[in-house]
PDB file of C-alpha atoms in Angstrom:
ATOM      1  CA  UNK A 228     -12.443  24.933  25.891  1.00  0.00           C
ATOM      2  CA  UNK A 229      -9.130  24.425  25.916  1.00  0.00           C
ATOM      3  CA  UNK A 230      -7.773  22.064  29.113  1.00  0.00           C
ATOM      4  CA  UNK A 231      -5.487  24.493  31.998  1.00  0.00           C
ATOM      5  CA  UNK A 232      -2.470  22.489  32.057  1.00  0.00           C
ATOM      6  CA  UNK A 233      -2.047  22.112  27.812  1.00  0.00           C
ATOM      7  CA  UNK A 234       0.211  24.415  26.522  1.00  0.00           C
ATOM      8  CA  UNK A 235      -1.087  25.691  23.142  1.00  0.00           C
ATOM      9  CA  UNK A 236       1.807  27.109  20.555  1.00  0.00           C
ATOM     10  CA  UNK A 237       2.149  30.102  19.098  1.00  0.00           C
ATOM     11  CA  UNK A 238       2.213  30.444  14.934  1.00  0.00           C
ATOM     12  CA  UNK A 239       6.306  30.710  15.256  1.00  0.00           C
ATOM     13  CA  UNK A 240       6.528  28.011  17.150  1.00  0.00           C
ATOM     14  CA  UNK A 241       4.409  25.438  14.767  1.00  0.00           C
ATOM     15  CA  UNK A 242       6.569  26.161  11.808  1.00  0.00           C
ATOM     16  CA  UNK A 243       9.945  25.945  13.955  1.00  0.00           C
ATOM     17  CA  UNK A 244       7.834  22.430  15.320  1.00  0.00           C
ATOM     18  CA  UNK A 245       6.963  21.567  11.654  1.00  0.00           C
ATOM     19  CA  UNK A 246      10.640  22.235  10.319  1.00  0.00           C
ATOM     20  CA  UNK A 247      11.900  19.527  13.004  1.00  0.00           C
ATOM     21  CA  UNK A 248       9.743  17.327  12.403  1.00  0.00           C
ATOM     22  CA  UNK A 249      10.178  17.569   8.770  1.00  0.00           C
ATOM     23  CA  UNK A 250      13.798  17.108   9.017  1.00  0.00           C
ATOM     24  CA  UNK A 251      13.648  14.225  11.485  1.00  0.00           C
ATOM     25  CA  UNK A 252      10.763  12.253   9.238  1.00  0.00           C
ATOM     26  CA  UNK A 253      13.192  12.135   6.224  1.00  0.00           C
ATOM     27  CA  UNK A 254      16.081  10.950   8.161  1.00  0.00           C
ATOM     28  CA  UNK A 255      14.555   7.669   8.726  1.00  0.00           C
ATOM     29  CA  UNK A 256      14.268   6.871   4.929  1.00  0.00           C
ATOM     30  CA  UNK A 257      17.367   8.333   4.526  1.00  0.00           C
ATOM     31  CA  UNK A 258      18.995   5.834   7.105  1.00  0.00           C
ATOM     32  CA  UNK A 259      17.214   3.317   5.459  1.00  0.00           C
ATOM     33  CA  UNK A 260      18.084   3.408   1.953  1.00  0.00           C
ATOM     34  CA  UNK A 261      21.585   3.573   3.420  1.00  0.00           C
ATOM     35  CA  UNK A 262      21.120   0.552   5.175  1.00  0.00           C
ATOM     36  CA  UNK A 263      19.472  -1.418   2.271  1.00  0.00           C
ATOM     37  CA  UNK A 264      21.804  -0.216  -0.004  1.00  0.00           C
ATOM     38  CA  UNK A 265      24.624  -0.827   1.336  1.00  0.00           C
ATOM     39  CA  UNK A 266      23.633  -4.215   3.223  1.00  0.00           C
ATOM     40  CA  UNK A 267      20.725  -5.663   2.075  1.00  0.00           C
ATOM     41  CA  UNK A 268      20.057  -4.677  -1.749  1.00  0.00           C
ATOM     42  CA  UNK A 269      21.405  -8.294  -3.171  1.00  0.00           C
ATOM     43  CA  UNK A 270      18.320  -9.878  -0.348  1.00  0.00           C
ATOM     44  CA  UNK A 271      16.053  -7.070  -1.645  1.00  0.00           C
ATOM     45  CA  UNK A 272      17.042  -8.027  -5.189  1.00  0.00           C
ATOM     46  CA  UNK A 273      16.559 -11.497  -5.070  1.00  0.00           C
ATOM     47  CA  UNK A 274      13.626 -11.696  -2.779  1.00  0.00           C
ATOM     48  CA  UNK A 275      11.436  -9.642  -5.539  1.00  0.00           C
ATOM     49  CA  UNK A 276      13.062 -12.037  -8.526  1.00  0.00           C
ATOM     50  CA  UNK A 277      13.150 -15.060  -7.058  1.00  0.00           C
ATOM     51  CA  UNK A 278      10.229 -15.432  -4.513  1.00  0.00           C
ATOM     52  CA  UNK A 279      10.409 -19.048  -2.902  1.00  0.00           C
ATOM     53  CA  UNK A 280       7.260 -19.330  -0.838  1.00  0.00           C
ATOM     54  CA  UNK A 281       5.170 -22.519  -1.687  1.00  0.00           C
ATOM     55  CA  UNK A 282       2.419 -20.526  -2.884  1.00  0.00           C
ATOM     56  CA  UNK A 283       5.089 -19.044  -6.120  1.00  0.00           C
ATOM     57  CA  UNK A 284       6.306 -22.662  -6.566  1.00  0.00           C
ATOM     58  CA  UNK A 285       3.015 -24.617  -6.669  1.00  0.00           C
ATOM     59  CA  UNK A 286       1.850 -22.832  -9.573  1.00  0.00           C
ATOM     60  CA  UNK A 287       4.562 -23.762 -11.528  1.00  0.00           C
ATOM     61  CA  UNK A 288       5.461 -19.748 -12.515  1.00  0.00           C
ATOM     62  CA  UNK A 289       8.155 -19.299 -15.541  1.00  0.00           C
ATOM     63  CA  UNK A 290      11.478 -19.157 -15.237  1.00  0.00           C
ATOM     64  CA  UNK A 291      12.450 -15.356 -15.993  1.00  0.00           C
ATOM     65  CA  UNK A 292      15.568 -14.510 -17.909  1.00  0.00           C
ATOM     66  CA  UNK A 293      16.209 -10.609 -17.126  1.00  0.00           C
ATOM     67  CA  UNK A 294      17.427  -8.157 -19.558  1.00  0.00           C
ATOM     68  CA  UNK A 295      18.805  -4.714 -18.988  1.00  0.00           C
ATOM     69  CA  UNK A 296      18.088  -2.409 -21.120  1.00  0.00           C
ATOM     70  CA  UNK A 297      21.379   0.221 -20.466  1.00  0.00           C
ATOM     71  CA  UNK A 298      24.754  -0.320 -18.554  1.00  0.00           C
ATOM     72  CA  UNK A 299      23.147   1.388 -15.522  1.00  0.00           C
ATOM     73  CA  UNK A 300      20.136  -0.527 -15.700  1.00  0.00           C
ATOM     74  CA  UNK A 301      20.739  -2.462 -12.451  1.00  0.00           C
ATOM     75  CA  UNK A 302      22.750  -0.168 -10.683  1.00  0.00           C
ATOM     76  CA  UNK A 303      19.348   2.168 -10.735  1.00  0.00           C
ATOM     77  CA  UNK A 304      17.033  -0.669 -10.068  1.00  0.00           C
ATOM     78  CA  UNK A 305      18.632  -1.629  -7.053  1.00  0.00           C
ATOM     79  CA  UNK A 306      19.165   2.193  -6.109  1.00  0.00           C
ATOM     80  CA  UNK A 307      15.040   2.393  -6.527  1.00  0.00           C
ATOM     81  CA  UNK A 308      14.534  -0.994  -4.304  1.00  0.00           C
ATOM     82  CA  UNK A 309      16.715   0.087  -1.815  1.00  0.00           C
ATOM     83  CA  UNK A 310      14.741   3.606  -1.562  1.00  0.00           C
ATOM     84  CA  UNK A 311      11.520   2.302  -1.629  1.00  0.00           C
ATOM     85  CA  UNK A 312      12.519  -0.253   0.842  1.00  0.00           C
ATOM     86  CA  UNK A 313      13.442   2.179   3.389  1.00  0.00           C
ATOM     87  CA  UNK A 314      10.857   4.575   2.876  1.00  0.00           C
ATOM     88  CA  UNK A 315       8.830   0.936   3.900  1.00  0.00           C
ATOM     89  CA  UNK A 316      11.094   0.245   6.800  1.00  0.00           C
ATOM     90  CA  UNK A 317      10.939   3.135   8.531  1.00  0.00           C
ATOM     91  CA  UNK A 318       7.640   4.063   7.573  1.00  0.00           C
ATOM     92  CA  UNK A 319       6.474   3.875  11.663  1.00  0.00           C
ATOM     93  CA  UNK A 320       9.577   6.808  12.508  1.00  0.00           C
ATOM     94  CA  UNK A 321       7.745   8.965   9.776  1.00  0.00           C
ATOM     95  CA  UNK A 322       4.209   8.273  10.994  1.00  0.00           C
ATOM     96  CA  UNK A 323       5.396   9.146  14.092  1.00  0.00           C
ATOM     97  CA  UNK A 324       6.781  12.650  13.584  1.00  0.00           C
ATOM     98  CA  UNK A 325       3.993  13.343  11.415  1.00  0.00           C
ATOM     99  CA  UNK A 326       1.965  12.407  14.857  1.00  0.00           C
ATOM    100  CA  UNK A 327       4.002  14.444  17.192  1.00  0.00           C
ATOM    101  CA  UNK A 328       3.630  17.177  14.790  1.00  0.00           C
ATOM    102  CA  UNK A 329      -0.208  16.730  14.719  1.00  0.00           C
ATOM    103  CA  UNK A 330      -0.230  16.208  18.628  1.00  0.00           C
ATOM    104  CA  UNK A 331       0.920  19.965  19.466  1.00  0.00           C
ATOM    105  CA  UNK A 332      -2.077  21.144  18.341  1.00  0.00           C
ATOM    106  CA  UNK A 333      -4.943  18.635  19.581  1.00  0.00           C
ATOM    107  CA  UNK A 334      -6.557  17.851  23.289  1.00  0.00           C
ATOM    108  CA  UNK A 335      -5.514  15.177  24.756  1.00  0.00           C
ATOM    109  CA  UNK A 336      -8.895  12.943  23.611  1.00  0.00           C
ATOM    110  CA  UNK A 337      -7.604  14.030  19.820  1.00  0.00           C
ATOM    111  CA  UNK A 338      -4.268  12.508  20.684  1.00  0.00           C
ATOM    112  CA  UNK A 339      -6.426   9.295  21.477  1.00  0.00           C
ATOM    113  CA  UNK A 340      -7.994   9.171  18.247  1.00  0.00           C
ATOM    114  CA  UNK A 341      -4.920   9.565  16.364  1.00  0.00           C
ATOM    115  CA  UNK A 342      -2.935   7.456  18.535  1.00  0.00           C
ATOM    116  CA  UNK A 343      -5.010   4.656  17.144  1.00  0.00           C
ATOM    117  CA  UNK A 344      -5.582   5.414  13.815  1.00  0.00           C
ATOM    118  CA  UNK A 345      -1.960   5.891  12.897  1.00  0.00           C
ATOM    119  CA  UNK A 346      -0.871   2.709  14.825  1.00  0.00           C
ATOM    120  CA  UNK A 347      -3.942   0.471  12.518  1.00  0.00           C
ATOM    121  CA  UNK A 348      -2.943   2.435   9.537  1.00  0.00           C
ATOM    122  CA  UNK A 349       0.685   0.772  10.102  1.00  0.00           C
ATOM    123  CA  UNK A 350      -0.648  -2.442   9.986  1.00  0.00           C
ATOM    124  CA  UNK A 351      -3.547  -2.009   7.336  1.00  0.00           C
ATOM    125  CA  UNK A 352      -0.213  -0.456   4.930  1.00  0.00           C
ATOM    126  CA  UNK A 353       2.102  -3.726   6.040  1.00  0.00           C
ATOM    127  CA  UNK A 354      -1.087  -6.147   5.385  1.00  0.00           C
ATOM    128  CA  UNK A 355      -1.700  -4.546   2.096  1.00  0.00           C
ATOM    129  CA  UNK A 356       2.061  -4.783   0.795  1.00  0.00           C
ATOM    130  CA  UNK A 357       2.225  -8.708   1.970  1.00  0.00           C
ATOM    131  CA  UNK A 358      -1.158  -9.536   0.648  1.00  0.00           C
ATOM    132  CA  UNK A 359       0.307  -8.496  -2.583  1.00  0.00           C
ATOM    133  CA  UNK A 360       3.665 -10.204  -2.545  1.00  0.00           C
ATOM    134  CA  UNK A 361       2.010 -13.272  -1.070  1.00  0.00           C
ATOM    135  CA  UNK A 362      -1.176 -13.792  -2.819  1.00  0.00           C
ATOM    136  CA  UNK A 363      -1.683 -11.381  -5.947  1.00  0.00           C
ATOM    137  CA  UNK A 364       1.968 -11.306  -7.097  1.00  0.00           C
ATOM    138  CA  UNK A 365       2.721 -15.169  -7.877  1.00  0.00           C
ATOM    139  CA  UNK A 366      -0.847 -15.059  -9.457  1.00  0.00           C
ATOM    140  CA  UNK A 367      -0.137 -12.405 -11.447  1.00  0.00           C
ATOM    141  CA  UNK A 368       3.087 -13.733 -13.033  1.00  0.00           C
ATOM    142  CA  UNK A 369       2.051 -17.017 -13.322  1.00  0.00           C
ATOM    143  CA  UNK A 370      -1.104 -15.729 -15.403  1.00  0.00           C
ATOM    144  CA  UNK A 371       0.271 -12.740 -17.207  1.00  0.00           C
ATOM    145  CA  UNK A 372       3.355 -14.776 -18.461  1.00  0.00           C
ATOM    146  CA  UNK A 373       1.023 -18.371 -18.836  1.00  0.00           C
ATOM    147  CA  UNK A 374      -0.538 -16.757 -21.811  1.00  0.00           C
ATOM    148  CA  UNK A 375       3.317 -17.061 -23.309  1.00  0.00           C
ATOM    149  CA  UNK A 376       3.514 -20.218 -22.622  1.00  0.00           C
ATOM    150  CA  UNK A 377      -0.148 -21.504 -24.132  1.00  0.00           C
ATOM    151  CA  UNK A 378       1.554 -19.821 -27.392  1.00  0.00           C
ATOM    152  CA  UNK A 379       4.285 -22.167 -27.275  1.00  0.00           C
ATOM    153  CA  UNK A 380       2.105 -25.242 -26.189  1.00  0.00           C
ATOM    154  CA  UNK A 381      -0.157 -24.422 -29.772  1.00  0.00           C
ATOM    155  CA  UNK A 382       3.100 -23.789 -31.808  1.00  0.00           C
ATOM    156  CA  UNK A 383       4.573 -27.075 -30.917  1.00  0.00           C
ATOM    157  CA  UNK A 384       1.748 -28.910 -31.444  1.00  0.00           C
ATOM    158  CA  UNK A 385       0.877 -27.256 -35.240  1.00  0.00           C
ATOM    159  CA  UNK A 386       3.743 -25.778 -36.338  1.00  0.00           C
ATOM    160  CA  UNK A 387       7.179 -26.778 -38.215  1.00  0.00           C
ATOM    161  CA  UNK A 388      10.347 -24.177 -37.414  1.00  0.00           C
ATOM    162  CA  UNK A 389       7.675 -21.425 -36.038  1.00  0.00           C
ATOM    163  CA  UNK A 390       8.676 -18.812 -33.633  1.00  0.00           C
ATOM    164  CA  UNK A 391       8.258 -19.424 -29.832  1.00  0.00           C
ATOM    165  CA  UNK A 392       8.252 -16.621 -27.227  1.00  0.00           C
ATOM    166  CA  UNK A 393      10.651 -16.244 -24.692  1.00  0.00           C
ATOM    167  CA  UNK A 394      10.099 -15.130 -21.185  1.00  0.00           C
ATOM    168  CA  UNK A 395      12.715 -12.614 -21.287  1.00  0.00           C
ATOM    169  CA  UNK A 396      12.129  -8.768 -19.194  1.00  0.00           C
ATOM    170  CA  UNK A 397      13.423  -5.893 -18.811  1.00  0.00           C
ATOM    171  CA  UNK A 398      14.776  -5.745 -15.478  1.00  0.00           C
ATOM    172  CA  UNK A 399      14.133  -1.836 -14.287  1.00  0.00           C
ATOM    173  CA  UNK A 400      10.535  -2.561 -15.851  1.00  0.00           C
ATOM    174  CA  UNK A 401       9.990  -5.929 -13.747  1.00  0.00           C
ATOM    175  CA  UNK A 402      11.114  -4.284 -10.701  1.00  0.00           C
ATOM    176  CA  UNK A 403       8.762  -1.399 -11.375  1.00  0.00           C
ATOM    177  CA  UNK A 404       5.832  -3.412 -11.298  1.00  0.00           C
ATOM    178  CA  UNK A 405       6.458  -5.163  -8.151  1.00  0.00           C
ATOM    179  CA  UNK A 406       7.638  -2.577  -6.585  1.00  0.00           C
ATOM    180  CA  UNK A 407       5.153   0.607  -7.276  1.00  0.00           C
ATOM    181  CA  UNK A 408       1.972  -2.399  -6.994  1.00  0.00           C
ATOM    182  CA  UNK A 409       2.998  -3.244  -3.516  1.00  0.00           C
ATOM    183  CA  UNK A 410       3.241   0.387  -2.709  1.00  0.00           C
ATOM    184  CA  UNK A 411      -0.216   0.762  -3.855  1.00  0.00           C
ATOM    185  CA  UNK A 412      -1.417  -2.686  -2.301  1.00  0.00           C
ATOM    186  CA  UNK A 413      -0.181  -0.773   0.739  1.00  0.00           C
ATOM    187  CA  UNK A 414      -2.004   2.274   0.616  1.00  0.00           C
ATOM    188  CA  UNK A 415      -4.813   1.236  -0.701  1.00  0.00           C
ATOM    189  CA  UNK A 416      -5.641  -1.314   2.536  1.00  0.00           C
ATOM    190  CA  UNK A 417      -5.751   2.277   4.316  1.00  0.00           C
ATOM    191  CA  UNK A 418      -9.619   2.197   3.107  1.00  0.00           C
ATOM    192  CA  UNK A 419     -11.435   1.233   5.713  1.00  0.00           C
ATOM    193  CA  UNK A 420      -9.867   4.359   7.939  1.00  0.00           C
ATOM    194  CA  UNK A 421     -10.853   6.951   5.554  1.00  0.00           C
ATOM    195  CA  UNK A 422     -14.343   5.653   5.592  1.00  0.00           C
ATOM    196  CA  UNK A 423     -14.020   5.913   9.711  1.00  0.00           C
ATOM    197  CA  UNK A 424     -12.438   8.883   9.630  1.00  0.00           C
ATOM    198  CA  UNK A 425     -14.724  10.412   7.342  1.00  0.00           C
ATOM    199  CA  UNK A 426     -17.452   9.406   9.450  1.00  0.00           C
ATOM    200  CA  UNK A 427     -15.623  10.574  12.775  1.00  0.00           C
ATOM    201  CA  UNK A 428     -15.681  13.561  11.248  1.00  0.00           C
ATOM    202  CA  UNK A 429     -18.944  14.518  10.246  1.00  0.00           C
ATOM    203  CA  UNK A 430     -17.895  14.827   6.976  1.00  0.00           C
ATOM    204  CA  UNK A 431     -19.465  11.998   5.472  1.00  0.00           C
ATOM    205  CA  UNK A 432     -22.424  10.035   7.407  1.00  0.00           C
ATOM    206  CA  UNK A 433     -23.376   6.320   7.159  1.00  0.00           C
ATOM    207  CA  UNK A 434     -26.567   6.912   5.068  1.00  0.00           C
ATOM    208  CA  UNK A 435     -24.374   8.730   2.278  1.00  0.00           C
ATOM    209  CA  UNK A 436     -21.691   6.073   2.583  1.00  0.00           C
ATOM    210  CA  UNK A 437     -24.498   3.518   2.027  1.00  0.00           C
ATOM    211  CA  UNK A 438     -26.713   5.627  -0.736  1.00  0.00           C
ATOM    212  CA  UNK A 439     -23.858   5.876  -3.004  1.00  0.00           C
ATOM    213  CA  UNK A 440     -21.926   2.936  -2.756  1.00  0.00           C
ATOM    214  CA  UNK A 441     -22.469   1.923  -6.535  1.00  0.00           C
ATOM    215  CA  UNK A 442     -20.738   5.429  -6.880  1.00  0.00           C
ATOM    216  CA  UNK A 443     -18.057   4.391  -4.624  1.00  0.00           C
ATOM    217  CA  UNK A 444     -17.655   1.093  -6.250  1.00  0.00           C
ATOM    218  CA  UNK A 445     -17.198   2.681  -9.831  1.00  0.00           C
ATOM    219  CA  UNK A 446     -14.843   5.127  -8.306  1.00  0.00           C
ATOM    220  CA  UNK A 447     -12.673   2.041  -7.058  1.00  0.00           C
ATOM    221  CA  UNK A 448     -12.591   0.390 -10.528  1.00  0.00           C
ATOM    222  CA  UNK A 449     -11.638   3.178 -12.219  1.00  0.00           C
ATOM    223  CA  UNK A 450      -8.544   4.040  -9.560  1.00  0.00           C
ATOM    224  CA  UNK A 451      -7.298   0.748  -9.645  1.00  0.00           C
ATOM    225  CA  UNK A 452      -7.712   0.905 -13.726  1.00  0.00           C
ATOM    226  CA  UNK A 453      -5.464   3.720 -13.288  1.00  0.00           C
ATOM    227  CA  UNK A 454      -3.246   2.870 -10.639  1.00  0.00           C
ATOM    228  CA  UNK A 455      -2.373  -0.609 -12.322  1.00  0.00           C
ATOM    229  CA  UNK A 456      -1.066  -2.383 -15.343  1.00  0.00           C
ATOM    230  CA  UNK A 457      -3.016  -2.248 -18.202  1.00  0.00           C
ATOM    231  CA  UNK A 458      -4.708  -6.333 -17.629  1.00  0.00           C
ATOM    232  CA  UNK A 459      -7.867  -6.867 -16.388  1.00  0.00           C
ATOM    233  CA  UNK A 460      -6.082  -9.198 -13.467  1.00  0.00           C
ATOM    234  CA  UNK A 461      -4.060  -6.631 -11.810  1.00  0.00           C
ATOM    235  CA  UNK A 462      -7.350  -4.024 -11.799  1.00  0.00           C
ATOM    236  CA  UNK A 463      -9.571  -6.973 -10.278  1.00  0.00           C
ATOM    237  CA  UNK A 464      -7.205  -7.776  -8.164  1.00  0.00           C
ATOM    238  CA  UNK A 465      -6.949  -4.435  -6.316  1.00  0.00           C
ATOM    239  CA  UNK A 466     -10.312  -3.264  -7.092  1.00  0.00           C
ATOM    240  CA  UNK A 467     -12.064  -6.182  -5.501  1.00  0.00           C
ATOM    241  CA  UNK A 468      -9.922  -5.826  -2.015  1.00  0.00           C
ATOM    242  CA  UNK A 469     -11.149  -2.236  -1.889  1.00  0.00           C
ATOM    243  CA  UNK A 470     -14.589  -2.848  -2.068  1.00  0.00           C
ATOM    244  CA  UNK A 471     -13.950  -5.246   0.616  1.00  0.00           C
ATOM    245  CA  UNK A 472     -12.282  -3.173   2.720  1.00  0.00           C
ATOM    246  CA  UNK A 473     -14.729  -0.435   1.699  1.00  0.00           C
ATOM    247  CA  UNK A 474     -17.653  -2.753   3.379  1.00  0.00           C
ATOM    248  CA  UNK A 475     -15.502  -3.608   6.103  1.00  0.00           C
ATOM    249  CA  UNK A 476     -14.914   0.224   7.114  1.00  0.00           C
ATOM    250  CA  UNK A 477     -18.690   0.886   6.641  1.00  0.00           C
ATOM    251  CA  UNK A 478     -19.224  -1.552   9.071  1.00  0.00           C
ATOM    252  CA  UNK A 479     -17.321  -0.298  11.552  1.00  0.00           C
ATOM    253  CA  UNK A 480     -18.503   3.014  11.334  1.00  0.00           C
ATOM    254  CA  UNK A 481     -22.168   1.647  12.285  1.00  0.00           C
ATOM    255  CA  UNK A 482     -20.999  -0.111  14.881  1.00  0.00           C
ATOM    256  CA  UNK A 483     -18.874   2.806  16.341  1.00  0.00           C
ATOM    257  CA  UNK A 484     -22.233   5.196  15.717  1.00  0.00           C
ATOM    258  CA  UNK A 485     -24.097   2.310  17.493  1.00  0.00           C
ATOM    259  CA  UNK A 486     -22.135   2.464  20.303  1.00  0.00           C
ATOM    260  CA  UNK A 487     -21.688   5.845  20.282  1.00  0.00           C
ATOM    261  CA  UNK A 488     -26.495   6.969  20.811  1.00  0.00           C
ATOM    262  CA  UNK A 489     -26.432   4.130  23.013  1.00  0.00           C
ATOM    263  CA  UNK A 490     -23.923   5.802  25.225  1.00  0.00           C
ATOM    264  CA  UNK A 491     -25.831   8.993  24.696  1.00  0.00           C
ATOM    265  CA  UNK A 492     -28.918   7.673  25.276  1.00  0.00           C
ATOM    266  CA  UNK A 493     -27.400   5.789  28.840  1.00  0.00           C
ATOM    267  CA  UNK A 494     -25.815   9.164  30.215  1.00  0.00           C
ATOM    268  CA  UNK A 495     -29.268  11.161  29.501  1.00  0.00           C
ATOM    269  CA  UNK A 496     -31.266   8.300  30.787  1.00  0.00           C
TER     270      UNK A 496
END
């Protein structure tokens, strides 16, 4: 039943609500591709080039000579970092319309619910982006563009006037890669709430969960087969995290369900 003193909204008044909302969610990315346009796109640039962390340097990753393949080439690559660095920024103003949107129509123990999932889905998305940048992407050049290098190593050793091969990339498409994997870094770390909130739900229980998880698992490959550059690094390197985090929300759903007959069986006791 609904509770006295919540108002509930009219039809009318949910799309007038929703149209606000809307409005207000893109503003923040708009404010923030402004802002890393405009101020920070030469950081933005640079940072995804020329990562300097210890963990880039120590394994000794190749100096990159960047191409551009047309005279707008960088003028669109920084457009695209700048946009998909505010759409990262101000991710949390988004989430948070989206929320208030979603609040209108739930009780107040809804709102709880919510209230915490969106603020761990925040983190989970940040977590997933840096574990990329900080772990998988050094790895990733350093092996993809080693296998360049153990060319060379051979053709110096055995060869007379052969060719050698140059690190040299396309700018838009190096960008690209960083860029759109980190996104999906991101979103994938969201795993272990869809489990939860699957299981919340009803939708799903924890003996299905647990029945098909070879299922699961083969679904996750595939996804990150798709959702990655075609190298068998780059697809065990997100595919691997996911079953983690798979597990990891699993757990936490038996815990939760735990919890949740042994307070049932207290209050009937």
């Amino acid at each position: 039943m609904p509770i006295p003193d919540e108002k509930r909204m009219s039809l009318g008044e949910h799309l007038d609500e929703l149209r606000r909302r809307v409005l207000a969610a893109l503003l923040g990315p708009a404010a923030g591709f402004a802002v890393c346009f405009f101020l920070l796109r030469d950081h933005l640039v640079y940072a995804i080039l020329n990562p300097r962390y210890p963990a880039f340097l120590k394994l000794d990753a190749p100096a990159l000579t960047f191409n551009l393949a047309s005279p707008y080439d960088a003028f669109v690559t920084a457009m695209v970092v700048s946009l998909i660095a505010g759409c990262i920024l101000t991710a949390p103003w988004s989430l948070y319309h989206l929320w208030a949107f979603v609040a209108a129509g739930l009780y107040e123990h809804e709102r709880r619910h919510v209230r915490s999932f969106g603020a761990v889905s925040v983190v989970l998305f940040f977590s997933g982006a840096a574990f990329f940048y900080f772990l998988i992407y050094p790895v990733a050049v350093a092996f993809l563009y080693g296998f360049a290098r153990q060319y060379n190593e051979f053709a110096a050793a055995w060869g007379h006037g052969v060719s050698t091969i140059e690190p040299g990339t396309l700018l838009g498409g190096y960008v690209h890669f960083v860029m759109v994997l980190m996104l999906v870094f991101g979103l994938m770390f969201e795993m272990p709430l869809v489990v939860l909130f699957l299981g919340r739900t009803g939708l799903v229980d924890v003996a299905t969960f647990s029945r098909y998880r070879r299922h699961v698992v083969l679904i996750l490959v595939i996804v990150a087969a798709i959702v990655t550059p075609p190298d068998v690094f780059s697809q065990v390197a997100l595919s691997v995290p996911m079953w983690i985090l798979y597990e990891a929300g699993l757990l936490v759903l038996r815990w939760t369900e735990r919890r949740k007959r042994r307070e049932a069986g207290g209050s009937s006791s």
